[in-house]
């Protein structure tokens, strides 16, 4: 299996990326929204196999203090084969030199990131556009 790794957004089929997020499952994200967030991310990782997008991830960064890894998604047929770990490792390597590298995980996936060196934060807080959905999905705790 030959995989091609890229950070080039010029080759991305945004509809294919949106479909990947639905089946991964990371939710229903519009192709235009994904184009915006990946374009505005400092670090990006796209993995293709036989021309098909099989995995992605991105990181927002200010260049010194904080890099935030997010939106790591793998096709179900390629999960549990080390690809997610490799994408996170690439994004972490790209973020070296930052004082902190953070992420938030899909509830239930925290153990995966713990194995990669991430630790729980005791003071992390968030305001979501849909607070009830974040509560229902297990992303935030009841106040």
Short mmCIF file of C-alpha atoms in Angstrom, two decimals:
data_model
loop_
_atom_site.label_atom_id
_atom_site.label_comp_id
_atom_site.label_asym_id
_atom_site.label_seq_id
_atom_site.Cartn_x
_atom_site.Cartn_y
_atom_site.Cartn_z
CA UNK A 1 0.00 0.00 0.00
CA UNK A 2 1.61 3.22 -1.21
CA UNK A 3 0.61 6.29 0.74
CA UNK A 4 1.27 9.83 -0.42
CA UNK A 5 1.55 12.47 2.29
CA UNK A 6 0.96 16.13 1.49
CA UNK A 7 0.28 19.49 3.10
CA UNK A 8 -0.89 21.02 -0.20
CA UNK A 9 -4.45 22.35 0.00
CA UNK A 10 -4.46 23.00 -3.73
CA UNK A 11 -5.01 19.32 -4.48
CA UNK A 12 -7.79 18.69 -1.95
CA UNK A 13 -11.25 17.63 -3.09
CA UNK A 14 -13.23 19.37 -0.36
CA UNK A 15 -16.34 17.25 -0.96
CA UNK A 16 -14.24 14.10 -0.51
CA UNK A 17 -12.86 15.56 2.73
CA UNK A 18 -16.39 16.33 3.95
CA UNK A 19 -17.41 12.73 3.21
CA UNK A 20 -14.37 11.45 5.12
CA UNK A 21 -15.43 13.44 8.19
CA UNK A 22 -18.93 11.98 8.05
CA UNK A 23 -17.74 8.36 7.93
CA UNK A 24 -14.78 8.78 10.34
CA UNK A 25 -17.12 9.83 12.21
CA UNK A 26 -16.27 13.42 13.13
CA UNK A 27 -19.57 14.97 12.18
CA UNK A 28 -21.19 16.63 9.22
CA UNK A 29 -18.80 19.38 8.16
CA UNK A 30 -19.52 21.35 5.01
CA UNK A 31 -16.86 21.26 2.32
CA UNK A 32 -16.71 25.08 2.21
CA UNK A 33 -16.21 25.21 5.98
CA UNK A 34 -13.43 22.62 5.80
CA UNK A 35 -11.74 24.61 3.04
CA UNK A 36 -11.80 27.67 5.29
CA UNK A 37 -10.43 25.97 8.39
CA UNK A 38 -7.71 24.01 6.58
CA UNK A 39 -6.66 27.11 4.63
CA UNK A 40 -6.36 29.05 7.88
CA UNK A 41 -4.36 26.33 9.66
CA UNK A 42 -0.59 26.64 9.86
CA UNK A 43 0.07 22.90 9.66
CA UNK A 44 -1.90 20.42 7.54
CA UNK A 45 -1.58 16.77 6.74
CA UNK A 46 -3.40 14.90 3.97
CA UNK A 47 -2.76 11.21 3.33
CA UNK A 48 -3.78 9.60 0.04
CA UNK A 49 -3.77 6.00 -1.10
CA UNK A 50 -4.25 5.30 -4.81
CA UNK A 51 -5.47 8.88 -5.19
CA UNK A 52 -8.12 8.49 -2.47
CA UNK A 53 -8.03 10.65 0.69
CA UNK A 54 -7.71 8.26 3.64
CA UNK A 55 -6.57 10.51 6.52
CA UNK A 56 -6.18 14.13 7.53
CA UNK A 57 -5.27 16.41 10.39
CA UNK A 58 -4.44 20.03 11.00
CA UNK A 59 -3.00 22.35 13.63
CA UNK A 60 -3.60 26.00 14.36
CA UNK A 61 -0.51 27.79 15.61
CA UNK A 62 0.70 31.20 16.66
CA UNK A 63 4.28 30.22 15.85
CA UNK A 64 5.66 30.23 19.38
CA UNK A 65 3.33 29.80 22.34
CA UNK A 66 0.56 27.43 21.32
CA UNK A 67 -0.21 24.88 18.63
CA UNK A 68 -3.65 23.30 18.65
CA UNK A 69 -4.06 19.95 16.88
CA UNK A 70 -7.56 19.27 15.63
CA UNK A 71 -9.69 17.49 13.07
CA UNK A 72 -7.69 14.26 12.83
CA UNK A 73 -9.87 11.91 10.78
CA UNK A 74 -9.17 8.50 9.27
CA UNK A 75 -11.36 6.44 6.94
CA UNK A 76 -12.84 3.54 8.94
CA UNK A 77 -11.14 1.04 6.60
CA UNK A 78 -7.77 2.49 7.62
CA UNK A 79 -8.36 2.97 11.35
CA UNK A 80 -6.40 0.96 13.91
CA UNK A 81 -3.42 0.65 11.56
CA UNK A 82 -1.24 3.44 12.99
CA UNK A 83 -2.23 6.12 10.49
CA UNK A 84 -3.89 8.39 13.09
CA UNK A 85 -0.83 8.06 15.30
CA UNK A 86 1.43 8.93 12.36
CA UNK A 87 -0.64 12.01 11.47
CA UNK A 88 -0.58 13.24 15.08
CA UNK A 89 3.18 12.58 15.24
CA UNK A 90 3.71 14.66 12.08
CA UNK A 91 1.63 17.53 13.47
CA UNK A 92 3.47 17.34 16.80
CA UNK A 93 6.82 17.40 14.96
CA UNK A 94 5.64 20.44 12.98
CA UNK A 95 4.71 22.09 16.28
CA UNK A 96 8.06 21.54 18.00
CA UNK A 97 9.28 24.74 19.61
CA UNK A 98 5.86 25.81 20.83
CA UNK A 99 5.49 26.11 24.61
CA UNK A 100 2.41 23.90 24.50
CA UNK A 101 0.66 21.62 22.05
CA UNK A 102 -2.98 21.09 22.87
CA UNK A 103 -5.99 19.26 21.48
CA UNK A 104 -9.39 18.12 22.54
CA UNK A 105 -10.49 14.63 21.73
CA UNK A 106 -13.76 13.05 20.72
CA UNK A 107 -15.16 11.67 23.99
CA UNK A 108 -13.93 8.12 24.43
CA UNK A 109 -10.72 8.67 22.42
CA UNK A 110 -8.69 10.25 25.23
CA UNK A 111 -6.72 7.02 25.77
CA UNK A 112 -5.42 7.15 22.20
CA UNK A 113 -3.96 10.62 22.74
CA UNK A 114 -2.64 9.75 26.19
CA UNK A 115 -0.50 7.02 24.57
CA UNK A 116 0.96 9.76 22.34
CA UNK A 117 2.06 11.86 25.31
CA UNK A 118 -0.93 14.15 25.81
CA UNK A 119 -2.20 14.72 29.36
CA UNK A 120 -5.54 15.88 30.74
CA UNK A 121 -5.74 19.59 31.53
CA UNK A 122 -7.53 20.54 34.71
CA UNK A 123 -8.42 24.08 33.68
CA UNK A 124 -9.41 23.77 30.03
CA UNK A 125 -12.74 25.43 29.30
CA UNK A 126 -14.72 26.19 26.16
CA UNK A 127 -17.66 28.09 24.78
CA UNK A 128 -19.34 26.19 21.94
CA UNK A 129 -21.70 27.67 19.38
CA UNK A 130 -24.13 24.90 20.38
CA UNK A 131 -23.54 24.45 24.10
CA UNK A 132 -26.31 21.86 24.46
CA UNK A 133 -24.87 19.67 21.68
CA UNK A 134 -21.43 19.92 23.33
CA UNK A 135 -22.96 18.87 26.64
CA UNK A 136 -24.94 16.03 25.04
CA UNK A 137 -21.84 14.85 23.14
CA UNK A 138 -19.72 14.72 26.29
CA UNK A 139 -17.40 17.57 25.31
CA UNK A 140 -18.25 19.77 28.30
CA UNK A 141 -19.43 19.11 31.84
CA UNK A 142 -22.59 20.43 33.42
CA UNK A 143 -21.87 23.65 35.35
#
